[in-house]
Amino acid sequence: HLVLCALQFYPFELRLILYQTPLYVIVLAYGIWCISQYVSQQAVVRSTILVLITALLSFRLFLQFPIDHDEIKPAIRYINQYSKAEESLYVFRGSAYATRYYIKTGLAKFDPLRIKWGTPKHNTSASYLEELNGIRGPAWLLMSHMFPFNGNRDQEYEIVQALQKRGKLMRQAFFRGSAVYEFDLR
């Protein structure tokens, strides 16, 4: 991982949690162990406390099982399949790191497209729409991790509705954590 990150083939800052997780687990386990020793010196009581605390902490995780994760690859494959040369592609800022990575690895075959990257300063629909004003003709939108990053898609819908006033929505596709829209913009 670290070598790929140093060569800028892999986004490190998005995966930093992978390197922090062992530290959190060790600190949490030590804290639980100290609490169990403080409460009782009997091994049976300590073991019961450890099992109960672990079960309580794991309960929410088990309720969410199986865990689905956001994935942009299906959206990229969709654009690969249906896009044509010389069309525009607007990549929203939440999609930028992953899209750049998949362009480098060859999964995203966006060479024939005119790519416009969303800038990091945007977090309002108005600022996105202002940037999209310069795009005319057939255009793709690749959206993921829209602001706020809580799964609320209101901002996405607001942008799409505004663009429908400027042109025709040709197609749309929704995937876990991402969406693709094709417009013919005037």
mmCIF file with all atom_site columns, C-alpha atoms in Angstrom:
data_model
loop_
_atom_site.group_PDB
_atom_site.id
_atom_site.type_symbol
_atom_site.label_atom_id
_atom_site.label_alt_id
_atom_site.label_comp_id
_atom_site.label_asym_id
_atom_site.label_entity_id
_atom_site.label_seq_id
_atom_site.pdbx_PDB_ins_code
_atom_site.Cartn_x
_atom_site.Cartn_y
_atom_site.Cartn_z
_atom_site.occupancy
_atom_site.B_iso_or_equiv
_atom_site.pdbx_formal_charge
_atom_site.auth_seq_id
_atom_site.auth_comp_id
_atom_site.auth_asym_id
_atom_site.auth_atom_id
_atom_site.pdbx_PDB_model_num
ATOM 1   C CA . HIS A 1 1   ? 0.000   0.000   0.000   1.00 0.00 ? 1   HIS A CA 1
ATOM 2   C CA . LEU A 1 2   ? 2.563   2.544   1.072   1.00 0.00 ? 2   LEU A CA 1
ATOM 3   C CA . VAL A 1 3   ? 4.719   1.963   -2.024  1.00 0.00 ? 3   VAL A CA 1
ATOM 4   C CA . LEU A 1 4   ? 1.688   2.372   -4.313  1.00 0.00 ? 4   LEU A CA 1
ATOM 5   C CA . CYS A 1 5   ? 0.757   5.555   -2.463  1.00 0.00 ? 5   CYS A CA 1
ATOM 6   C CA . ALA A 1 6   ? 4.294   6.931   -2.780  1.00 0.00 ? 6   ALA A CA 1
ATOM 7   C CA . LEU A 1 7   ? 4.147   6.303   -6.535  1.00 0.00 ? 7   LEU A CA 1
ATOM 8   C CA . GLN A 1 8   ? 0.727   8.035   -6.571  1.00 0.00 ? 8   GLN A CA 1
ATOM 9   C CA . PHE A 1 9   ? -1.035  4.966   -7.932  1.00 0.00 ? 9   PHE A CA 1
ATOM 10  C CA . TYR A 1 10  ? -3.283  4.634   -4.904  1.00 0.00 ? 10  TYR A CA 1
ATOM 11  C CA . PRO A 1 11  ? -5.040  7.316   -2.823  1.00 0.00 ? 11  PRO A CA 1
ATOM 12  C CA . PHE A 1 12  ? -3.477  7.156   0.652   1.00 0.00 ? 12  PHE A CA 1
ATOM 13  C CA . GLU A 1 13  ? -5.554  9.752   2.482   1.00 0.00 ? 13  GLU A CA 1
ATOM 14  C CA . LEU A 1 14  ? -8.770  7.853   1.756   1.00 0.00 ? 14  LEU A CA 1
ATOM 15  C CA . ARG A 1 15  ? -7.335  4.617   3.158   1.00 0.00 ? 15  ARG A CA 1
ATOM 16  C CA . LEU A 1 16  ? -5.626  6.062   6.225   1.00 0.00 ? 16  LEU A CA 1
ATOM 17  C CA . ILE A 1 17  ? -8.217  4.397   8.464   1.00 0.00 ? 17  ILE A CA 1
ATOM 18  C CA . LEU A 1 18  ? -6.791  1.007   7.453   1.00 0.00 ? 18  LEU A CA 1
ATOM 19  C CA . TYR A 1 19  ? -3.552  1.948   9.178   1.00 0.00 ? 19  TYR A CA 1
ATOM 20  C CA . GLN A 1 20  ? -5.265  3.483   12.211  1.00 0.00 ? 20  GLN A CA 1
ATOM 21  C CA . THR A 1 21  ? -7.629  0.585   12.924  1.00 0.00 ? 21  THR A CA 1
ATOM 22  C CA . PRO A 1 22  ? -5.067  -1.689  14.692  1.00 0.00 ? 22  PRO A CA 1
ATOM 23  C CA . LEU A 1 23  ? -4.198  1.131   17.100  1.00 0.00 ? 23  LEU A CA 1
ATOM 24  C CA . TYR A 1 24  ? -7.880  1.676   17.928  1.00 0.00 ? 24  TYR A CA 1
ATOM 25  C CA . VAL A 1 25  ? -8.466  -2.041  18.452  1.00 0.00 ? 25  VAL A CA 1
ATOM 26  C CA . ILE A 1 26  ? -5.457  -2.361  20.773  1.00 0.00 ? 26  ILE A CA 1
ATOM 27  C CA . VAL A 1 27  ? -6.448  0.675   22.862  1.00 0.00 ? 27  VAL A CA 1
ATOM 28  C CA . LEU A 1 28  ? -10.075 -0.494  23.083  1.00 0.00 ? 28  LEU A CA 1
ATOM 29  C CA . ALA A 1 29  ? -9.071  -4.048  24.033  1.00 0.00 ? 29  ALA A CA 1
ATOM 30  C CA . TYR A 1 30  ? -6.681  -2.776  26.705  1.00 0.00 ? 30  TYR A CA 1
ATOM 31  C CA . GLY A 1 31  ? -9.389  -0.522  28.134  1.00 0.00 ? 31  GLY A CA 1
ATOM 32  C CA . ILE A 1 32  ? -11.879 -3.386  28.303  1.00 0.00 ? 32  ILE A CA 1
ATOM 33  C CA . TRP A 1 33  ? -9.261  -5.599  29.939  1.00 0.00 ? 33  TRP A CA 1
ATOM 34  C CA . CYS A 1 34  ? -8.466  -2.949  32.577  1.00 0.00 ? 34  CYS A CA 1
ATOM 35  C CA . ILE A 1 35  ? -12.160 -2.488  33.368  1.00 0.00 ? 35  ILE A CA 1
ATOM 36  C CA . SER A 1 36  ? -12.651 -6.233  33.770  1.00 0.00 ? 36  SER A CA 1
ATOM 37  C CA . GLN A 1 37  ? -9.618  -6.505  36.100  1.00 0.00 ? 37  GLN A CA 1
ATOM 38  C CA . TYR A 1 38  ? -10.845 -3.574  38.178  1.00 0.00 ? 38  TYR A CA 1
ATOM 39  C CA . VAL A 1 39  ? -14.309 -5.088  38.590  1.00 0.00 ? 39  VAL A CA 1
ATOM 40  C CA . SER A 1 40  ? -13.228 -8.589  39.587  1.00 0.00 ? 40  SER A CA 1
ATOM 41  C CA . GLN A 1 41  ? -10.203 -10.798 40.106  1.00 0.00 ? 41  GLN A CA 1
ATOM 42  C CA . GLN A 1 42  ? -12.152 -13.969 39.290  1.00 0.00 ? 42  GLN A CA 1
ATOM 43  C CA . ALA A 1 43  ? -11.430 -15.295 35.801  1.00 0.00 ? 43  ALA A CA 1
ATOM 44  C CA . VAL A 1 44  ? -15.057 -16.317 35.174  1.00 0.00 ? 44  VAL A CA 1
ATOM 45  C CA . VAL A 1 45  ? -16.406 -12.854 35.984  1.00 0.00 ? 45  VAL A CA 1
ATOM 46  C CA . ARG A 1 46  ? -13.678 -11.175 33.914  1.00 0.00 ? 46  ARG A CA 1
ATOM 47  C CA . SER A 1 47  ? -14.401 -13.430 30.936  1.00 0.00 ? 47  SER A CA 1
ATOM 48  C CA . THR A 1 48  ? -18.131 -12.747 31.222  1.00 0.00 ? 48  THR A CA 1
ATOM 49  C CA . ILE A 1 49  ? -17.516 -8.993  31.300  1.00 0.00 ? 49  ILE A CA 1
ATOM 50  C CA . LEU A 1 50  ? -15.248 -9.216  28.240  1.00 0.00 ? 50  LEU A CA 1
ATOM 51  C CA . VAL A 1 51  ? -17.830 -11.225 26.305  1.00 0.00 ? 51  VAL A CA 1
ATOM 52  C CA . LEU A 1 52  ? -20.698 -8.880  27.254  1.00 0.00 ? 52  LEU A CA 1
ATOM 53  C CA . ILE A 1 53  ? -18.802 -5.714  26.331  1.00 0.00 ? 53  ILE A CA 1
ATOM 54  C CA . THR A 1 54  ? -17.664 -7.250  23.041  1.00 0.00 ? 54  THR A CA 1
ATOM 55  C CA . ALA A 1 55  ? -21.236 -8.348  22.270  1.00 0.00 ? 55  ALA A CA 1
ATOM 56  C CA . LEU A 1 56  ? -22.599 -4.874  23.041  1.00 0.00 ? 56  LEU A CA 1
ATOM 57  C CA . LEU A 1 57  ? -20.006 -3.186  20.824  1.00 0.00 ? 57  LEU A CA 1
ATOM 58  C CA . SER A 1 58  ? -20.601 -5.687  18.007  1.00 0.00 ? 58  SER A CA 1
ATOM 59  C CA . PHE A 1 59  ? -24.411 -5.592  18.118  1.00 0.00 ? 59  PHE A CA 1
ATOM 60  C CA . ARG A 1 60  ? -24.778 -2.619  15.762  1.00 0.00 ? 60  ARG A CA 1
ATOM 61  C CA . LEU A 1 61  ? -22.353 -4.178  13.294  1.00 0.00 ? 61  LEU A CA 1
ATOM 62  C CA . PHE A 1 62  ? -24.345 -7.420  13.235  1.00 0.00 ? 62  PHE A CA 1
ATOM 63  C CA . LEU A 1 63  ? -27.579 -5.492  12.603  1.00 0.00 ? 63  LEU A CA 1
ATOM 64  C CA . GLN A 1 64  ? -26.031 -3.989  9.467   1.00 0.00 ? 64  GLN A CA 1
ATOM 65  C CA . PHE A 1 65  ? -24.709 -7.293  8.112   1.00 0.00 ? 65  PHE A CA 1
ATOM 66  C CA . PRO A 1 66  ? -24.103 -7.981  5.266   1.00 0.00 ? 66  PRO A CA 1
ATOM 67  C CA . ILE A 1 67  ? -22.184 -4.764  4.855   1.00 0.00 ? 67  ILE A CA 1
ATOM 68  C CA . ASP A 1 68  ? -22.541 -3.064  1.487   1.00 0.00 ? 68  ASP A CA 1
ATOM 69  C CA . HIS A 1 69  ? -19.900 -0.578  0.514   1.00 0.00 ? 69  HIS A CA 1
ATOM 70  C CA . ASP A 1 70  ? -20.026 2.345   -1.848  1.00 0.00 ? 70  ASP A CA 1
ATOM 71  C CA . GLU A 1 71  ? -18.499 1.452   -5.169  1.00 0.00 ? 71  GLU A CA 1
ATOM 72  C CA . ILE A 1 72  ? -17.846 3.707   -8.143  1.00 0.00 ? 72  ILE A CA 1
ATOM 73  C CA . LYS A 1 73  ? -16.604 0.972   -10.493 1.00 0.00 ? 73  LYS A CA 1
ATOM 74  C CA . PRO A 1 74  ? -20.079 0.039   -11.824 1.00 0.00 ? 74  PRO A CA 1
ATOM 75  C CA . ALA A 1 75  ? -20.718 3.701   -12.659 1.00 0.00 ? 75  ALA A CA 1
ATOM 76  C CA . ILE A 1 76  ? -17.389 3.920   -14.491 1.00 0.00 ? 76  ILE A CA 1
ATOM 77  C CA . ARG A 1 77  ? -18.156 0.744   -16.442 1.00 0.00 ? 77  ARG A CA 1
ATOM 78  C CA . TYR A 1 78  ? -21.545 2.191   -17.386 1.00 0.00 ? 78  TYR A CA 1
ATOM 79  C CA . ILE A 1 79  ? -19.926 5.339   -18.787 1.00 0.00 ? 79  ILE A CA 1
ATOM 80  C CA . ASN A 1 80  ? -17.339 3.196   -20.615 1.00 0.00 ? 80  ASN A CA 1
ATOM 81  C CA . GLN A 1 81  ? -20.154 1.222   -22.227 1.00 0.00 ? 81  GLN A CA 1
ATOM 82  C CA . TYR A 1 82  ? -22.444 4.049   -23.334 1.00 0.00 ? 82  TYR A CA 1
ATOM 83  C CA . SER A 1 83  ? -20.280 7.147   -23.848 1.00 0.00 ? 83  SER A CA 1
ATOM 84  C CA . LYS A 1 84  ? -19.066 8.305   -27.250 1.00 0.00 ? 84  LYS A CA 1
ATOM 85  C CA . ALA A 1 85  ? -15.925 10.164  -28.282 1.00 0.00 ? 85  ALA A CA 1
ATOM 86  C CA . GLU A 1 86  ? -15.908 13.927  -27.815 1.00 0.00 ? 86  GLU A CA 1
ATOM 87  C CA . GLU A 1 87  ? -18.714 13.904  -25.242 1.00 0.00 ? 87  GLU A CA 1
ATOM 88  C CA . SER A 1 88  ? -18.119 15.821  -22.027 1.00 0.00 ? 88  SER A CA 1
ATOM 89  C CA . LEU A 1 89  ? -17.743 14.223  -18.617 1.00 0.00 ? 89  LEU A CA 1
ATOM 90  C CA . TYR A 1 90  ? -18.096 16.230  -15.424 1.00 0.00 ? 90  TYR A CA 1
ATOM 91  C CA . VAL A 1 91  ? -16.588 14.411  -12.449 1.00 0.00 ? 91  VAL A CA 1
ATOM 92  C CA . PHE A 1 92  ? -17.879 15.742  -9.143  1.00 0.00 ? 92  PHE A CA 1
ATOM 93  C CA . ARG A 1 93  ? -15.258 16.327  -6.481  1.00 0.00 ? 93  ARG A CA 1
ATOM 94  C CA . GLY A 1 94  ? -16.358 13.350  -4.380  1.00 0.00 ? 94  GLY A CA 1
ATOM 95  C CA . SER A 1 95  ? -15.676 11.083  -7.356  1.00 0.00 ? 95  SER A CA 1
ATOM 96  C CA . ALA A 1 96  ? -12.373 12.642  -8.386  1.00 0.00 ? 96  ALA A CA 1
ATOM 97  C CA . TYR A 1 97  ? -9.832  10.598  -6.384  1.00 0.00 ? 97  TYR A CA 1
ATOM 98  C CA . ALA A 1 98  ? -11.315 7.245   -7.313  1.00 0.00 ? 98  ALA A CA 1
ATOM 99  C CA . THR A 1 99  ? -11.832 8.260   -10.948 1.00 0.00 ? 99  THR A CA 1
ATOM 100 C CA . ARG A 1 100 ? -8.218  9.411   -11.300 1.00 0.00 ? 100 ARG A CA 1
ATOM 101 C CA . TYR A 1 101 ? -7.084  6.120   -9.786  1.00 0.00 ? 101 TYR A CA 1
ATOM 102 C CA . TYR A 1 102 ? -9.215  4.064   -12.191 1.00 0.00 ? 102 TYR A CA 1
ATOM 103 C CA . ILE A 1 103 ? -8.013  6.129   -15.159 1.00 0.00 ? 103 ILE A CA 1
ATOM 104 C CA . LYS A 1 104 ? -4.410  5.278   -14.177 1.00 0.00 ? 104 LYS A CA 1
ATOM 105 C CA . THR A 1 105 ? -5.226  1.588   -13.801 1.00 0.00 ? 105 THR A CA 1
ATOM 106 C CA . GLY A 1 106 ? -7.085  1.486   -17.117 1.00 0.00 ? 106 GLY A CA 1
ATOM 107 C CA . LEU A 1 107 ? -10.550 0.622   -15.784 1.00 0.00 ? 107 LEU A CA 1
ATOM 108 C CA . ALA A 1 108 ? -11.886 4.059   -16.726 1.00 0.00 ? 108 ALA A CA 1
ATOM 109 C CA . LYS A 1 109 ? -11.477 4.457   -20.470 1.00 0.00 ? 109 LYS A CA 1
ATOM 110 C CA . PHE A 1 110 ? -12.194 8.170   -20.581 1.00 0.00 ? 110 PHE A CA 1
ATOM 111 C CA . ASP A 1 111 ? -9.486  9.248   -23.066 1.00 0.00 ? 111 ASP A CA 1
ATOM 112 C CA . PRO A 1 112 ? -11.945 10.132  -25.859 1.00 0.00 ? 112 PRO A CA 1
ATOM 113 C CA . LEU A 1 113 ? -14.053 12.227  -23.448 1.00 0.00 ? 113 LEU A CA 1
ATOM 114 C CA . ARG A 1 114 ? -13.562 15.881  -22.537 1.00 0.00 ? 114 ARG A CA 1
ATOM 115 C CA . ILE A 1 115 ? -13.207 15.646  -18.763 1.00 0.00 ? 115 ILE A CA 1
ATOM 116 C CA . LYS A 1 116 ? -13.955 18.551  -16.460 1.00 0.00 ? 116 LYS A CA 1
ATOM 117 C CA . TRP A 1 117 ? -13.031 17.990  -12.820 1.00 0.00 ? 117 TRP A CA 1
ATOM 118 C CA . GLY A 1 118 ? -15.154 19.455  -10.050 1.00 0.00 ? 118 GLY A CA 1
ATOM 119 C CA . THR A 1 119 ? -13.070 21.729  -7.876  1.00 0.00 ? 119 THR A CA 1
ATOM 120 C CA . PRO A 1 120 ? -12.660 21.114  -4.141  1.00 0.00 ? 120 PRO A CA 1
ATOM 121 C CA . LYS A 1 121 ? -14.235 24.444  -3.173  1.00 0.00 ? 121 LYS A CA 1
ATOM 122 C CA . HIS A 1 122 ? -17.719 23.323  -4.181  1.00 0.00 ? 122 HIS A CA 1
ATOM 123 C CA . ASN A 1 123 ? -20.185 22.195  -1.584  1.00 0.00 ? 123 ASN A CA 1
ATOM 124 C CA . THR A 1 124 ? -23.332 23.967  -2.735  1.00 0.00 ? 124 THR A CA 1
ATOM 125 C CA . SER A 1 125 ? -25.582 23.185  -5.663  1.00 0.00 ? 125 SER A CA 1
ATOM 126 C CA . ALA A 1 126 ? -25.249 26.754  -6.944  1.00 0.00 ? 126 ALA A CA 1
ATOM 127 C CA . SER A 1 127 ? -21.464 26.525  -7.177  1.00 0.00 ? 127 SER A CA 1
ATOM 128 C CA . TYR A 1 128 ? -21.660 23.196  -9.031  1.00 0.00 ? 128 TYR A CA 1
ATOM 129 C CA . LEU A 1 129 ? -24.238 24.611  -11.453 1.00 0.00 ? 129 LEU A CA 1
ATOM 130 C CA . GLU A 1 130 ? -22.063 27.651  -12.078 1.00 0.00 ? 130 GLU A CA 1
ATOM 131 C CA . GLU A 1 131 ? -19.197 25.372  -13.067 1.00 0.00 ? 131 GLU A CA 1
ATOM 132 C CA . LEU A 1 132 ? -21.499 23.233  -15.226 1.00 0.00 ? 132 LEU A CA 1
ATOM 133 C CA . ASN A 1 133 ? -22.657 26.317  -17.169 1.00 0.00 ? 133 ASN A CA 1
ATOM 134 C CA . GLY A 1 134 ? -19.635 26.022  -19.447 1.00 0.00 ? 134 GLY A CA 1
ATOM 135 C CA . ILE A 1 135 ? -20.619 22.562  -20.689 1.00 0.00 ? 135 ILE A CA 1
ATOM 136 C CA . ARG A 1 136 ? -22.754 22.255  -23.837 1.00 0.00 ? 136 ARG A CA 1
ATOM 137 C CA . GLY A 1 137 ? -23.944 19.299  -25.882 1.00 0.00 ? 137 GLY A CA 1
ATOM 138 C CA . PRO A 1 138 ? -23.816 15.651  -24.799 1.00 0.00 ? 138 PRO A CA 1
ATOM 139 C CA . ALA A 1 139 ? -22.487 15.491  -21.249 1.00 0.00 ? 139 ALA A CA 1
ATOM 140 C CA . TRP A 1 140 ? -22.100 12.855  -18.572 1.00 0.00 ? 140 TRP A CA 1
ATOM 141 C CA . LEU A 1 141 ? -22.180 13.525  -14.840 1.00 0.00 ? 141 LEU A CA 1
ATOM 142 C CA . LEU A 1 142 ? -20.386 11.135  -12.489 1.00 0.00 ? 142 LEU A CA 1
ATOM 143 C CA . MET A 1 143 ? -21.571 11.664  -8.922  1.00 0.00 ? 143 MET A CA 1
ATOM 144 C CA . SER A 1 144 ? -20.562 10.091  -5.644  1.00 0.00 ? 144 SER A CA 1
ATOM 145 C CA . HIS A 1 145 ? -20.007 11.293  -2.093  1.00 0.00 ? 145 HIS A CA 1
ATOM 146 C CA . MET A 1 146 ? -22.036 14.434  -2.581  1.00 0.00 ? 146 MET A CA 1
ATOM 147 C CA . PHE A 1 147 ? -22.098 17.001  0.214   1.00 0.00 ? 147 PHE A CA 1
ATOM 148 C CA . PRO A 1 148 ? -23.143 16.400  2.957   1.00 0.00 ? 148 PRO A CA 1
ATOM 149 C CA . PHE A 1 149 ? -21.556 12.967  3.086   1.00 0.00 ? 149 PHE A CA 1
ATOM 150 C CA . ASN A 1 150 ? -24.431 11.289  4.903   1.00 0.00 ? 150 ASN A CA 1
ATOM 151 C CA . GLY A 1 151 ? -26.212 9.535   2.054   1.00 0.00 ? 151 GLY A CA 1
ATOM 152 C CA . ASN A 1 152 ? -28.715 12.366  1.572   1.00 0.00 ? 152 ASN A CA 1
ATOM 153 C CA . ARG A 1 153 ? -29.218 12.831  -2.173  1.00 0.00 ? 153 ARG A CA 1
ATOM 154 C CA . ASP A 1 154 ? -31.094 16.154  -2.062  1.00 0.00 ? 154 ASP A CA 1
ATOM 155 C CA . GLN A 1 155 ? -28.187 18.108  -3.526  1.00 0.00 ? 155 GLN A CA 1
ATOM 156 C CA . GLU A 1 156 ? -27.846 15.598  -6.354  1.00 0.00 ? 156 GLU A CA 1
ATOM 157 C CA . TYR A 1 157 ? -31.554 15.856  -7.186  1.00 0.00 ? 157 TYR A CA 1
ATOM 158 C CA . GLU A 1 158 ? -31.412 19.654  -7.043  1.00 0.00 ? 158 GLU A CA 1
ATOM 159 C CA . ILE A 1 159 ? -28.544 19.730  -9.568  1.00 0.00 ? 159 ILE A CA 1
ATOM 160 C CA . VAL A 1 160 ? -30.292 17.258  -11.886 1.00 0.00 ? 160 VAL A CA 1
ATOM 161 C CA . GLN A 1 161 ? -33.550 19.240  -11.800 1.00 0.00 ? 161 GLN A CA 1
ATOM 162 C CA . ALA A 1 162 ? -31.706 22.456  -12.639 1.00 0.00 ? 162 ALA A CA 1
ATOM 163 C CA . LEU A 1 163 ? -29.893 20.773  -15.542 1.00 0.00 ? 163 LEU A CA 1
ATOM 164 C CA . GLN A 1 164 ? -33.185 19.410  -16.888 1.00 0.00 ? 164 GLN A CA 1
ATOM 165 C CA . LYS A 1 165 ? -34.216 23.030  -17.425 1.00 0.00 ? 165 LYS A CA 1
ATOM 166 C CA . ARG A 1 166 ? -31.070 23.531  -19.549 1.00 0.00 ? 166 ARG A CA 1
ATOM 167 C CA . GLY A 1 167 ? -31.388 20.369  -21.589 1.00 0.00 ? 167 GLY A CA 1
ATOM 168 C CA . LYS A 1 168 ? -32.739 16.871  -21.894 1.00 0.00 ? 168 LYS A CA 1
ATOM 169 C CA . LEU A 1 169 ? -31.946 14.039  -19.516 1.00 0.00 ? 169 LEU A CA 1
ATOM 170 C CA . MET A 1 170 ? -31.021 11.199  -21.868 1.00 0.00 ? 170 MET A CA 1
ATOM 171 C CA . ARG A 1 171 ? -30.338 8.431   -19.352 1.00 0.00 ? 171 ARG A CA 1
ATOM 172 C CA . GLN A 1 172 ? -29.515 7.822   -15.732 1.00 0.00 ? 172 GLN A CA 1
ATOM 173 C CA . ALA A 1 173 ? -28.198 4.931   -13.695 1.00 0.00 ? 173 ALA A CA 1
ATOM 174 C CA . PHE A 1 174 ? -27.916 4.483   -9.950  1.00 0.00 ? 174 PHE A CA 1
ATOM 175 C CA . PHE A 1 175 ? -25.400 2.311   -8.158  1.00 0.00 ? 175 PHE A CA 1
ATOM 176 C CA . ARG A 1 176 ? -24.516 1.759   -4.509  1.00 0.00 ? 176 ARG A CA 1
ATOM 177 C CA . GLY A 1 177 ? -22.941 5.090   -3.555  1.00 0.00 ? 177 GLY A CA 1
ATOM 178 C CA . SER A 1 178 ? -22.782 6.630   -7.031  1.00 0.00 ? 178 SER A CA 1
ATOM 179 C CA . ALA A 1 179 ? -24.925 7.789   -9.924  1.00 0.00 ? 179 ALA A CA 1
ATOM 180 C CA . VAL A 1 180 ? -24.454 8.557   -13.620 1.00 0.00 ? 180 VAL A CA 1
ATOM 181 C CA . TYR A 1 181 ? -26.498 10.997  -15.683 1.00 0.00 ? 181 TYR A CA 1
ATOM 182 C CA . GLU A 1 182 ? -26.309 11.728  -19.395 1.00 0.00 ? 182 GLU A CA 1
ATOM 183 C CA . PHE A 1 183 ? -27.642 15.087  -20.564 1.00 0.00 ? 183 PHE A CA 1
ATOM 184 C CA . ASP A 1 184 ? -27.875 16.911  -23.841 1.00 0.00 ? 184 ASP A CA 1
ATOM 185 C CA . LEU A 1 185 ? -27.245 20.444  -22.564 1.00 0.00 ? 185 LEU A CA 1
ATOM 186 C CA . ARG A 1 186 ? -28.024 23.681  -24.407 1.00 0.00 ? 186 ARG A CA 1
#
